[in-house]
mmCIF file of C-alpha atoms in Angstrom:
data_model
loop_
_atom_site.group_PDB
_atom_site.id
_atom_site.type_symbol
_atom_site.label_atom_id
_atom_site.label_comp_id
_atom_site.label_asym_id
_atom_site.label_seq_id
_atom_site.Cartn_x
_atom_site.Cartn_y
_atom_site.Cartn_z
ATOM 1 C CA MET H 1 0.856 201.889 57.575
ATOM 2 C CA THR H 2 -2.427 200.330 58.732
ATOM 3 C CA THR H 3 -5.173 199.134 56.489
ATOM 4 C CA ALA H 4 -8.645 200.555 57.059
ATOM 5 C CA THR H 5 -11.212 197.943 58.071
ATOM 6 C CA LEU H 6 -14.872 197.824 57.191
ATOM 7 C CA GLN H 7 -16.875 199.097 60.171
ATOM 8 C CA SER H 8 -20.454 199.250 58.873
ATOM 9 C CA ILE H 9 -22.680 198.728 55.846
ATOM 10 C CA ALA H 10 -25.684 200.810 54.768
ATOM 11 C CA VAL H 11 -28.219 199.571 52.211
ATOM 12 C CA THR H 12 -30.313 201.901 50.048
ATOM 13 C CA PRO H 13 -33.047 202.485 49.124
ATOM 14 C CA THR H 14 -34.840 201.909 52.396
ATOM 15 C CA ASN H 15 -37.990 199.772 52.390
ATOM 16 C CA PRO H 16 -39.134 200.197 48.745
ATOM 17 C CA THR H 17 -42.234 198.678 47.157
ATOM 18 C CA ILE H 18 -42.089 197.272 43.622
ATOM 19 C CA ARG H 19 -44.644 195.720 41.288
ATOM 20 C CA LEU H 20 -44.863 192.027 40.496
ATOM 21 C CA HIS H 21 -41.971 191.162 38.101
ATOM 22 C CA GLY H 22 -40.535 194.646 38.693
ATOM 23 C CA THR H 23 -36.933 195.200 39.749
ATOM 24 C CA GLN H 24 -35.151 197.289 42.354
ATOM 25 C CA GLN H 25 -31.415 197.940 42.368
ATOM 26 C CA PHE H 26 -30.013 198.025 45.906
ATOM 27 C CA THR H 27 -26.731 199.725 46.772
ATOM 28 C CA ALA H 28 -24.411 198.870 49.671
ATOM 29 C CA THR H 29 -22.123 201.570 51.053
ATOM 30 C CA GLY H 30 -19.323 200.648 53.407
ATOM 31 C CA THR H 31 -17.870 202.916 56.083
ATOM 32 C CA TYR H 32 -14.272 202.166 57.039
ATOM 33 C CA SER H 33 -12.200 202.725 60.193
ATOM 34 C CA ASN H 34 -10.549 205.758 58.558
ATOM 35 C CA ALA H 35 -14.042 207.371 58.100
ATOM 36 C CA GLN H 36 -13.922 206.867 54.327
ATOM 37 C CA THR H 37 -16.954 205.437 52.514
ATOM 38 C CA ALA H 38 -17.105 203.332 49.373
ATOM 39 C CA ASP H 39 -19.638 201.622 47.165
ATOM 40 C CA ILE H 40 -19.347 197.918 48.046
ATOM 41 C CA THR H 41 -22.479 196.765 46.168
ATOM 42 C CA ASN H 42 -20.572 194.147 44.164
ATOM 43 C CA ALA H 43 -18.437 193.019 47.107
ATOM 44 C CA VAL H 44 -21.203 192.116 49.575
ATOM 45 C CA ALA H 45 -23.177 188.875 49.612
ATOM 46 C CA TRP H 46 -26.851 189.666 48.954
ATOM 47 C CA SER H 47 -29.732 187.543 50.254
ATOM 48 C CA SER H 48 -33.525 187.582 50.464
ATOM 49 C CA SER H 49 -35.440 186.152 53.418
ATOM 50 C CA ASN H 50 -38.107 184.797 51.046
ATOM 51 C CA THR H 51 -37.010 184.074 47.481
ATOM 52 C CA ALA H 52 -40.559 182.988 46.618
ATOM 53 C CA VAL H 53 -41.559 186.670 46.947
ATOM 54 C CA ALA H 54 -38.359 188.481 45.897
ATOM 55 C CA SER H 55 -35.082 187.168 44.547
ATOM 56 C CA ILE H 56 -31.831 189.140 44.561
ATOM 57 C CA SER H 57 -28.771 188.805 42.348
ATOM 58 C CA SER H 58 -25.125 188.964 43.380
ATOM 59 C CA SER H 59 -25.072 192.572 42.123
ATOM 60 C CA GLY H 60 -27.996 193.666 44.354
ATOM 61 C CA LEU H 61 -30.772 193.635 41.741
ATOM 62 C CA ALA H 62 -34.002 192.373 43.331
ATOM 63 C CA THR H 63 -36.929 191.013 41.293
ATOM 64 C CA GLY H 64 -40.545 190.698 42.448
ATOM 65 C CA VAL H 65 -41.442 187.015 42.037
ATOM 66 C CA SER H 66 -44.872 187.012 43.728
ATOM 67 C CA ILE H 67 -47.005 189.498 45.649
ATOM 68 C CA GLY H 68 -46.049 189.616 49.314
ATOM 69 C CA GLY H 69 -43.635 190.877 51.870
ATOM 70 C CA PRO H 70 -42.090 192.696 53.379
ATOM 71 C CA VAL H 71 -39.067 190.515 52.630
ATOM 72 C CA THR H 72 -35.778 191.226 54.399
ATOM 73 C CA ILE H 73 -32.922 192.041 52.014
ATOM 74 C CA THR H 74 -29.501 191.536 53.607
ATOM 75 C CA ALA H 75 -26.016 192.670 52.546
ATOM 76 C CA THR H 76 -23.133 190.850 54.270
ATOM 77 C CA LEU H 77 -19.387 191.493 54.213
ATOM 78 C CA ALA H 78 -17.076 190.694 57.143
ATOM 79 C CA PRO H 79 -15.954 192.080 59.483
ATOM 80 C CA ALA H 80 -18.941 194.482 59.564
ATOM 81 C CA ALA H 81 -22.353 193.437 60.814
ATOM 82 C CA PRO H 82 -24.855 192.618 58.051
ATOM 83 C CA ALA H 83 -27.131 195.460 56.928
ATOM 84 C CA THR H 84 -30.805 195.014 56.103
ATOM 85 C CA THR H 85 -33.755 196.731 54.509
ATOM 86 C CA THR H 86 -37.132 195.400 53.429
ATOM 87 C CA LEU H 87 -38.797 194.997 50.050
ATOM 88 C CA THR H 88 -42.506 194.612 49.379
ATOM 89 C CA VAL H 89 -43.900 193.252 46.117
ATOM 90 C CA ALA H 90 -47.363 194.621 45.416
ATOM 91 C CA ALA H 91 -50.035 194.858 42.795
ATOM 92 C CA PHE H 92 -50.824 198.444 41.837
ATOM 93 C CA ALA H 93 -54.129 200.190 41.186
ATOM 94 C CA TYR H 94 -54.121 203.021 38.631
ATOM 95 C CA VAL H 95 -56.724 205.812 38.727
ATOM 96 C CA THR H 96 -57.353 208.472 36.083
ATOM 97 C CA SER H 97 -58.938 211.918 36.275
ATOM 98 C CA SER H 98 -60.666 213.655 33.378
ATOM 99 C CA GLN H 99 -59.349 217.055 34.504
ATOM 100 C CA LEU H 100 -57.162 219.030 32.095
ATOM 101 C CA ASN H 101 -53.445 218.426 32.685
ATOM 102 C CA SER H 102 -54.356 215.653 35.089
ATOM 103 C CA ASP H 103 -52.134 212.822 36.164
ATOM 104 C CA VAL H 104 -52.552 209.116 36.744
ATOM 105 C CA THR H 105 -52.396 208.131 40.408
ATOM 106 C CA TYR H 106 -51.031 204.727 41.334
ATOM 107 C CA CYS H 107 -51.270 202.978 44.718
ATOM 108 C CA ALA H 108 -49.934 199.729 46.118
ATOM 109 C CA ILE H 109 -52.773 197.318 46.907
ATOM 110 C CA GLN H 110 -52.298 195.878 50.406
ATOM 111 C CA SER H 111 -53.195 192.298 51.402
ATOM 112 C CA ASP H 112 -56.428 193.541 53.040
ATOM 113 C CA GLY H 113 -57.449 195.326 49.828
ATOM 114 C CA SER H 114 -56.653 198.828 51.062
ATOM 115 C CA LEU H 115 -54.553 201.254 49.011
ATOM 116 C CA ASP H 116 -51.271 202.634 50.322
ATOM 117 C CA GLY H 117 -48.390 204.796 49.178
ATOM 118 C CA CYS H 118 -50.381 206.588 46.472
ATOM 119 C CA LEU H 119 -48.274 208.704 44.106
ATOM 120 C CA THR H 120 -48.786 210.388 40.758
ATOM 121 C CA THR H 121 -46.961 209.406 37.592
ATOM 122 C CA GLY H 122 -45.931 212.980 36.802
ATOM 123 C CA THR H 123 -46.943 212.507 33.180
ATOM 124 C CA GLY H 124 -49.581 215.285 32.899
ATOM 125 C CA PHE H 125 -52.324 213.823 30.707
ATOM 126 C CA ASN H 126 -54.911 216.015 29.006
ATOM 127 C CA GLY H 127 -58.218 214.621 30.230
ATOM 128 C CA ALA H 128 -57.186 211.067 31.071
ATOM 129 C CA ASN H 129 -60.479 209.198 31.171
ATOM 130 C CA GLY H 130 -59.550 205.544 30.839
ATOM 131 C CA ILE H 131 -56.644 203.243 31.585
ATOM 132 C CA ALA H 132 -55.747 199.614 30.905
ATOM 133 C CA ILE H 133 -52.646 197.647 31.857
ATOM 134 C CA ASN H 134 -51.246 194.864 29.671
ATOM 135 C CA PRO H 135 -51.320 191.320 31.168
ATOM 136 C CA ALA H 136 -47.587 191.412 31.994
ATOM 137 C CA GLY H 137 -48.090 194.624 33.980
ATOM 138 C CA THR H 138 -45.397 196.411 31.994
ATOM 139 C CA ILE H 139 -47.351 198.865 29.797
ATOM 140 C CA ALA H 140 -50.191 201.267 30.655
ATOM 141 C CA TYR H 141 -52.554 202.544 27.973
ATOM 142 C CA VAL H 142 -54.289 205.842 28.822
ATOM 143 C CA THR H 143 -57.108 207.390 26.810
ATOM 144 C CA ASN H 144 -56.945 211.194 26.665
ATOM 145 C CA GLY H 145 -60.371 212.347 25.511
ATOM 146 C CA ASN H 146 -59.543 216.060 25.539
ATOM 147 C CA ALA H 147 -56.410 215.555 23.449
ATOM 148 C CA ASN H 148 -57.834 212.935 21.064
ATOM 149 C CA THR H 149 -54.961 210.557 21.825
ATOM 150 C CA VAL H 150 -54.115 207.251 23.410
ATOM 151 C CA THR H 151 -50.842 207.297 25.318
ATOM 152 C CA TYR H 152 -48.957 204.128 26.133
ATOM 153 C CA CYS H 153 -46.252 204.159 28.793
ATOM 154 C CA LEU H 154 -43.681 201.724 30.110
ATOM 155 C CA ILE H 155 -44.421 200.844 33.756
ATOM 156 C CA LEU H 156 -41.216 200.905 35.794
ATOM 157 C CA GLY H 157 -40.386 198.501 38.601
ATOM 158 C CA ASN H 158 -41.747 200.847 41.267
ATOM 159 C CA GLY H 159 -45.078 201.317 39.463
ATOM 160 C CA SER H 160 -44.348 204.770 38.004
ATOM 161 C CA PHE H 161 -44.362 205.524 34.285
ATOM 162 C CA GLY H 162 -41.235 205.600 32.158
ATOM 163 C CA THR H 163 -41.103 206.404 28.436
ATOM 164 C CA CYS H 164 -44.476 207.262 26.892
ATOM 165 C CA ASN H 165 -45.621 207.363 23.272
ATOM 166 C CA ILE H 166 -48.732 208.996 21.851
ATOM 167 C CA VAL H 167 -51.089 207.775 19.123
ATOM 168 C CA ALA H 168 -53.763 210.046 17.605
ATOM 169 C CA PHE H 169 -57.265 208.706 18.161
ATOM 170 C CA THR H 170 -60.572 210.550 17.728
ATOM 171 C CA ALA H 171 -62.486 211.002 21.008
ATOM 172 C CA PRO H 172 -61.204 207.966 22.951
ATOM 173 C CA TRP H 173 -63.171 207.304 26.136
ATOM 174 C CA GLY H 174 -62.156 203.908 27.497
ATOM 175 C CA ILE H 175 -59.740 201.107 26.735
ATOM 176 C CA THR H 176 -59.458 197.372 27.364
ATOM 177 C CA ILE H 177 -56.578 195.020 26.543
ATOM 178 C CA ASN H 178 -57.244 191.383 25.606
ATOM 179 C CA SER H 179 -55.865 188.631 27.855
ATOM 180 C CA ALA H 180 -53.022 187.875 25.447
ATOM 181 C CA GLY H 181 -51.957 191.537 25.432
ATOM 182 C CA THR H 182 -52.117 191.612 21.636
ATOM 183 C CA LEU H 183 -55.206 193.786 21.029
ATOM 184 C CA ALA H 184 -56.458 197.064 22.486
ATOM 185 C CA TYR H 185 -60.168 197.881 22.323
ATOM 186 C CA VAL H 186 -60.864 201.627 22.458
ATOM 187 C CA THR H 187 -64.365 202.985 23.049
ATOM 188 C CA THR H 188 -65.299 206.376 21.639
#
């Protein structure tokens, strides 16, 4: 009986972008000489080419330390060749639309100031007409003038919105968060 040997490693996801202080879980999949595959995420040695921009734990969880990149993320386990992907840490711009059932669009801000990789949050706001982000970059506050609400949402590591909560508020138009992140100022 022969033992199957590790032939190759694949790392996913491929070339993601995360926000500053956001996280990205990487997965390593090994392909063996018997054509079987296995999750080897916790068996590989993970490394980042620039830990000042993105660090990575022994379990493959990367954290955005400063804006920059792309940083090369490497998974190594002998006898296979190391596998790589890249990770970019970016600031995000968020844009609202006052249309009914509109969404918030978010884009990675590139080093030259241009916007790239624009996506929508998929949240479906009712007349989103203002947005503010807390100083830590972890919560978005959206005013919904048509619905008479302010919605606050967790910002996930990739810039999209996670869990949202709604607060009733008469005719909110705009919102600002103080520098400490302790007060929200809503204009009506």
